[in-house]
Amino acid sequence: MSPDGFNPRVFRFCAWTGVIFVLMWLGGAGPTTGWVYLPPPSAADTAAKTVADYTGNVLAMRIGCILMIFSSMFYGTWGMAVSMLTKKVEGDYPILFYIQAVSLAACVVVVLLIGYFWGAAAWRAGETLPEVTQALNDIGWLGVLFTGAPFAVYQVALAVVTLSDKSAQPIYPRWSAYFNLFVSVFMVEASGILLFKTGPFSQNGLFVFYVPMICFFVWILVFTGLALKAINAKLAEQQLLQTSPQQNRRTLQAA
């Protein structure tokens, strides 16, 4: 750990948890549940069809929901690593950092509640009214696609602080700010799920599910790589500062 408290091991671990989140959430929603959630079913399915999906894979779906719920903590650790690296850019009034922190907390709750409601649907699937299981399942899907606001705010705040970094060696490259803004558009666009039950803007549509979800997970992987690069750059800078005084003392002694 350096004198200013920077611990590269902790930062690296937190940055890598972005990959853990991606694997846990997609693994829980996909292969673990028997591919019930991925690819997504149609929002026009009947309640009986939804119940059949759950009762046919109930144990696997419960395990998958557990994985999705616990993936939320890794989304939080990853997001804090990405944000903390830029905190000093704003100086004594890091309002954009705190906007990111609050938005990130909301995002973690959203990720947790997706698995929570799907897990609640799987808990009594086949034992309660089909409409109850369908309603819980719908709430989970609305959590996936109709809750883009905190994700978009986080991305926009990160983009603004990146563009305001005028140092010789900025934490993140400028193109990553525009990438943040690009992805934030799709976080908003996914809200179209509330308007349609079929077609490209529906739950299983191209523009509401596939494009936003692909952009979201690619965004996480891209910033995992950028955060690791920034951590290595900061570590190299600190090591250089530590060796320079020693070299100066040796030069003076030799003189």
Short mmCIF file of C-alpha atoms in Angstrom, two decimals:
data_model
loop_
_atom_site.label_atom_id
_atom_site.label_comp_id
_atom_site.label_asym_id
_atom_site.label_seq_id
_atom_site.Cartn_x
_atom_site.Cartn_y
_atom_site.Cartn_z
CA MET A 1 0.00 0.00 0.00
CA SER A 2 1.29 3.46 -0.92
CA PRO A 3 1.43 6.44 1.51
CA ASP A 4 -1.80 7.88 0.04
CA GLY A 5 -3.68 4.62 0.74
CA PHE A 6 -3.73 3.29 -2.82
CA ASN A 7 -3.72 -0.52 -2.68
CA PRO A 8 -3.25 -1.94 -6.19
CA ARG A 9 -4.13 -5.48 -5.12
CA VAL A 10 -7.53 -4.44 -3.81
CA PHE A 11 -8.18 -2.26 -6.84
CA ARG A 12 -7.21 -5.04 -9.25
CA PHE A 13 -9.44 -7.54 -7.46
CA CYS A 14 -12.38 -5.13 -7.54
CA ALA A 15 -11.80 -4.39 -11.23
CA TRP A 16 -11.76 -8.10 -12.06
CA THR A 17 -15.09 -8.56 -10.28
CA GLY A 18 -16.69 -7.01 -13.34
CA VAL A 19 -15.85 -10.21 -15.20
CA ILE A 20 -17.14 -12.28 -12.26
CA PHE A 21 -20.42 -10.34 -12.39
CA VAL A 22 -20.83 -10.97 -16.12
CA LEU A 23 -20.17 -14.70 -15.73
CA MET A 24 -22.41 -15.10 -12.68
CA TRP A 25 -25.37 -13.13 -14.03
CA LEU A 26 -25.32 -14.55 -17.54
CA GLY A 27 -24.54 -18.02 -16.18
CA GLY A 28 -27.40 -17.79 -13.71
CA ALA A 29 -29.89 -16.47 -16.25
CA GLY A 30 -28.74 -18.79 -19.03
CA PRO A 31 -27.29 -22.32 -18.67
CA THR A 32 -28.01 -22.74 -14.95
CA THR A 33 -31.74 -22.19 -15.42
CA GLY A 34 -31.91 -24.35 -18.52
CA TRP A 35 -32.03 -21.31 -20.83
CA VAL A 36 -35.46 -20.22 -19.59
CA TYR A 37 -34.50 -16.53 -19.34
CA LEU A 38 -31.95 -16.45 -22.15
CA PRO A 39 -33.02 -16.01 -24.85
CA PRO A 40 -35.97 -14.17 -23.29
CA PRO A 41 -39.49 -15.54 -23.64
CA SER A 42 -42.24 -13.47 -25.21
CA ALA A 43 -44.17 -11.07 -22.99
CA ALA A 44 -47.28 -12.30 -24.81
CA ASP A 45 -46.94 -15.80 -23.33
CA THR A 46 -49.90 -17.00 -21.32
CA ALA A 47 -49.76 -17.48 -17.57
CA ALA A 48 -49.98 -21.24 -18.11
CA LYS A 49 -46.93 -21.15 -20.40
CA THR A 50 -44.97 -19.16 -17.82
CA VAL A 51 -45.82 -21.63 -15.06
CA ALA A 52 -44.80 -24.53 -17.30
CA ASP A 53 -41.41 -22.88 -17.87
CA TYR A 54 -40.87 -22.63 -14.12
CA THR A 55 -42.15 -26.03 -13.05
CA GLY A 56 -40.12 -27.78 -15.75
CA ASN A 57 -36.84 -26.39 -14.36
CA VAL A 58 -37.75 -25.30 -10.84
CA LEU A 59 -34.61 -26.40 -8.95
CA ALA A 60 -32.27 -25.16 -11.66
CA MET A 61 -34.12 -21.84 -11.80
CA ARG A 62 -33.85 -21.35 -8.04
CA ILE A 63 -30.10 -21.96 -8.18
CA GLY A 64 -29.81 -19.59 -11.13
CA CYS A 65 -31.67 -16.88 -9.23
CA ILE A 66 -29.31 -17.29 -6.28
CA LEU A 67 -26.36 -16.74 -8.62
CA MET A 68 -27.98 -13.63 -10.08
CA ILE A 69 -28.72 -12.19 -6.64
CA PHE A 70 -25.16 -12.65 -5.40
CA SER A 71 -23.73 -11.29 -8.64
CA SER A 72 -25.05 -7.88 -7.53
CA MET A 73 -22.26 -7.50 -4.93
CA PHE A 74 -19.65 -7.91 -7.66
CA TYR A 75 -21.33 -5.26 -9.77
CA GLY A 76 -20.94 -2.94 -6.79
CA THR A 77 -17.25 -3.69 -6.18
CA TRP A 78 -16.48 -3.32 -9.87
CA GLY A 79 -18.32 -0.01 -10.18
CA MET A 80 -16.58 1.46 -7.14
CA ALA A 81 -13.17 0.55 -8.55
CA VAL A 82 -14.02 2.24 -11.85
CA SER A 83 -15.30 5.37 -10.10
CA MET A 84 -12.68 5.70 -7.34
CA LEU A 85 -9.91 5.98 -9.91
CA THR A 86 -11.44 9.27 -11.16
CA LYS A 87 -12.31 10.81 -7.78
CA LYS A 88 -9.23 13.05 -7.59
CA VAL A 89 -9.98 14.54 -11.01
CA GLU A 90 -12.64 16.78 -9.40
CA GLY A 91 -10.46 17.98 -6.52
CA ASP A 92 -12.16 18.99 -3.27
CA TYR A 93 -15.72 18.90 -4.64
CA PRO A 94 -16.15 15.48 -6.33
CA ILE A 95 -19.87 15.79 -7.02
CA LEU A 96 -19.71 13.56 -10.09
CA PHE A 97 -18.06 10.84 -8.02
CA TYR A 98 -20.88 10.94 -5.48
CA ILE A 99 -23.48 10.92 -8.27
CA GLN A 100 -21.81 7.77 -9.54
CA ALA A 101 -21.75 6.24 -6.05
CA VAL A 102 -25.46 6.88 -5.42
CA SER A 103 -26.41 5.66 -8.89
CA LEU A 104 -24.26 2.58 -8.41
CA ALA A 105 -26.05 1.76 -5.15
CA ALA A 106 -29.38 1.95 -6.98
CA CYS A 107 -28.00 -0.28 -9.76
CA VAL A 108 -26.93 -2.91 -7.22
CA VAL A 109 -30.45 -2.96 -5.76
CA VAL A 110 -31.93 -3.36 -9.23
CA VAL A 111 -29.64 -6.28 -10.05
CA LEU A 112 -30.48 -7.90 -6.73
CA LEU A 113 -34.24 -7.48 -7.18
CA ILE A 114 -34.24 -9.09 -10.63
CA GLY A 115 -33.09 -12.39 -9.16
CA TYR A 116 -35.28 -11.80 -6.12
CA PHE A 117 -38.55 -11.58 -8.05
CA TRP A 118 -37.66 -14.42 -10.40
CA GLY A 119 -36.73 -16.47 -7.36
CA ALA A 120 -40.06 -15.59 -5.73
CA ALA A 121 -41.83 -16.77 -8.88
CA ALA A 122 -39.92 -20.06 -8.75
CA TRP A 123 -40.54 -20.56 -5.03
CA ARG A 124 -44.23 -21.48 -5.36
CA ALA A 125 -44.45 -22.18 -9.07
CA GLY A 126 -47.27 -24.68 -9.63
CA GLU A 127 -48.58 -24.20 -6.07
CA THR A 128 -50.20 -20.80 -6.49
CA LEU A 129 -52.35 -19.14 -9.14
CA PRO A 130 -50.68 -19.00 -12.58
CA GLU A 131 -51.35 -15.26 -12.69
CA VAL A 132 -49.30 -14.77 -9.50
CA THR A 133 -46.30 -16.57 -10.98
CA GLN A 134 -46.69 -14.60 -14.19
CA ALA A 135 -46.86 -11.29 -12.31
CA LEU A 136 -43.68 -12.04 -10.35
CA ASN A 137 -41.95 -13.12 -13.55
CA ASP A 138 -43.07 -9.89 -15.26
CA ILE A 139 -41.69 -7.79 -12.41
CA GLY A 140 -38.34 -9.50 -12.85
CA TRP A 141 -38.32 -8.71 -16.56
CA LEU A 142 -39.29 -5.10 -15.92
CA GLY A 143 -36.33 -5.00 -13.54
CA VAL A 144 -34.02 -6.07 -16.36
CA LEU A 145 -35.20 -3.59 -18.96
CA PHE A 146 -37.34 -0.86 -17.38
CA THR A 147 -34.81 0.27 -14.76
CA GLY A 148 -32.14 1.87 -16.93
CA ALA A 149 -32.24 5.30 -15.23
CA PRO A 150 -29.54 4.73 -12.55
CA PHE A 151 -27.34 2.88 -15.05
CA ALA A 152 -27.60 5.75 -17.53
CA VAL A 153 -26.90 8.39 -14.85
CA TYR A 154 -23.80 6.49 -13.75
CA GLN A 155 -22.53 6.30 -17.33
CA VAL A 156 -23.20 9.97 -18.05
CA ALA A 157 -21.47 11.10 -14.83
CA LEU A 158 -18.47 8.91 -15.65
CA ALA A 159 -18.38 10.36 -19.16
CA VAL A 160 -18.43 13.95 -17.87
CA VAL A 161 -15.62 13.41 -15.36
CA THR A 162 -13.56 11.65 -18.05
CA LEU A 163 -13.98 14.58 -20.44
CA SER A 164 -13.05 17.02 -17.65
CA ASP A 165 -9.76 15.21 -16.98
CA LYS A 166 -7.22 17.56 -18.56
CA SER A 167 -4.10 15.91 -17.11
CA ALA A 168 -1.21 14.83 -19.30
CA GLN A 169 -2.09 11.21 -18.60
CA PRO A 170 -5.89 11.03 -18.08
CA ILE A 171 -7.33 8.12 -16.10
CA TYR A 172 -9.52 6.98 -18.98
CA PRO A 173 -9.15 7.87 -22.68
CA ARG A 174 -11.56 10.42 -24.13
CA TRP A 175 -13.13 7.88 -26.47
CA SER A 176 -14.37 5.95 -23.43
CA ALA A 177 -16.47 8.97 -22.43
CA TYR A 178 -18.29 8.89 -25.74
CA PHE A 179 -18.67 5.13 -25.39
CA ASN A 180 -20.35 5.75 -22.03
CA LEU A 181 -22.77 8.20 -23.61
CA PHE A 182 -23.48 5.77 -26.45
CA VAL A 183 -24.34 2.93 -24.06
CA SER A 184 -26.47 5.22 -21.86
CA VAL A 185 -28.81 5.79 -24.79
CA PHE A 186 -29.67 2.10 -24.86
CA MET A 187 -30.25 2.04 -21.10
CA VAL A 188 -33.05 4.55 -21.74
CA GLU A 189 -34.26 2.89 -24.93
CA ALA A 190 -34.85 -0.43 -23.11
CA SER A 191 -37.74 1.27 -21.30
CA GLY A 192 -39.72 0.61 -24.47
CA ILE A 193 -40.57 -2.75 -22.89
CA LEU A 194 -43.50 -1.02 -21.18
CA LEU A 195 -45.06 -0.02 -24.50
CA PHE A 196 -45.08 -3.28 -26.46
CA LYS A 197 -45.57 -6.99 -25.79
CA THR A 198 -44.50 -8.11 -29.28
CA GLY A 199 -42.12 -6.84 -31.95
CA PRO A 200 -38.62 -5.30 -31.90
CA PHE A 201 -39.40 -3.07 -28.90
CA SER A 202 -40.83 -5.85 -26.76
CA GLN A 203 -39.30 -7.98 -24.00
CA ASN A 204 -37.59 -10.29 -26.49
CA GLY A 205 -37.15 -7.69 -29.21
CA LEU A 206 -33.96 -6.58 -30.92
CA PHE A 207 -34.01 -2.96 -29.73
CA VAL A 208 -35.22 -3.50 -26.16
CA PHE A 209 -33.36 -6.65 -25.15
CA TYR A 210 -30.57 -7.74 -27.48
CA VAL A 211 -28.91 -4.42 -28.38
CA PRO A 212 -29.09 -2.88 -24.87
CA MET A 213 -27.97 -6.07 -23.12
CA ILE A 214 -25.05 -6.68 -25.50
CA CYS A 215 -23.94 -3.05 -25.13
CA PHE A 216 -24.24 -3.26 -21.33
CA PHE A 217 -22.10 -6.36 -20.89
CA VAL A 218 -19.53 -5.21 -23.46
CA TRP A 219 -19.37 -1.89 -21.57
CA ILE A 220 -18.54 -3.71 -18.33
CA LEU A 221 -15.78 -5.73 -19.97
CA VAL A 222 -14.33 -2.65 -21.70
CA PHE A 223 -14.16 -0.68 -18.45
CA THR A 224 -12.72 -3.65 -16.64
CA GLY A 225 -9.80 -3.50 -19.05
CA LEU A 226 -9.53 0.30 -18.82
CA ALA A 227 -9.60 0.21 -15.01
CA LEU A 228 -6.84 -2.41 -14.90
CA LYS A 229 -4.76 -0.30 -17.27
CA ALA A 230 -5.33 2.79 -15.11
CA ILE A 231 -4.36 0.88 -11.97
CA ASN A 232 -1.10 -0.27 -13.57
CA ALA A 233 -0.35 3.27 -14.76
CA LYS A 234 -0.89 4.71 -11.27
CA LEU A 235 1.30 2.02 -9.72
CA ALA A 236 4.08 2.71 -12.23
CA GLU A 237 3.82 6.44 -11.48
CA GLN A 238 4.13 5.88 -7.74
CA GLN A 239 7.09 3.55 -8.17
CA LEU A 240 8.81 6.19 -10.29
CA LEU A 241 8.23 8.83 -7.62
CA GLN A 242 9.65 6.53 -4.95
CA THR A 243 12.81 5.71 -6.93
CA SER A 244 13.53 9.29 -8.07
CA PRO A 245 14.50 10.64 -4.59
CA GLN A 246 16.79 7.66 -4.07
CA GLN A 247 18.50 8.30 -7.39
CA ASN A 248 18.93 12.00 -6.50
CA ARG A 249 20.54 11.10 -3.16
CA ARG A 250 22.95 8.72 -4.89
CA THR A 251 23.87 11.42 -7.40
CA LEU A 252 24.58 13.92 -4.60
CA GLN A 253 26.65 11.36 -2.68
CA ALA A 254 28.67 10.51 -5.76
CA ALA A 255 29.35 14.22 -6.37
#
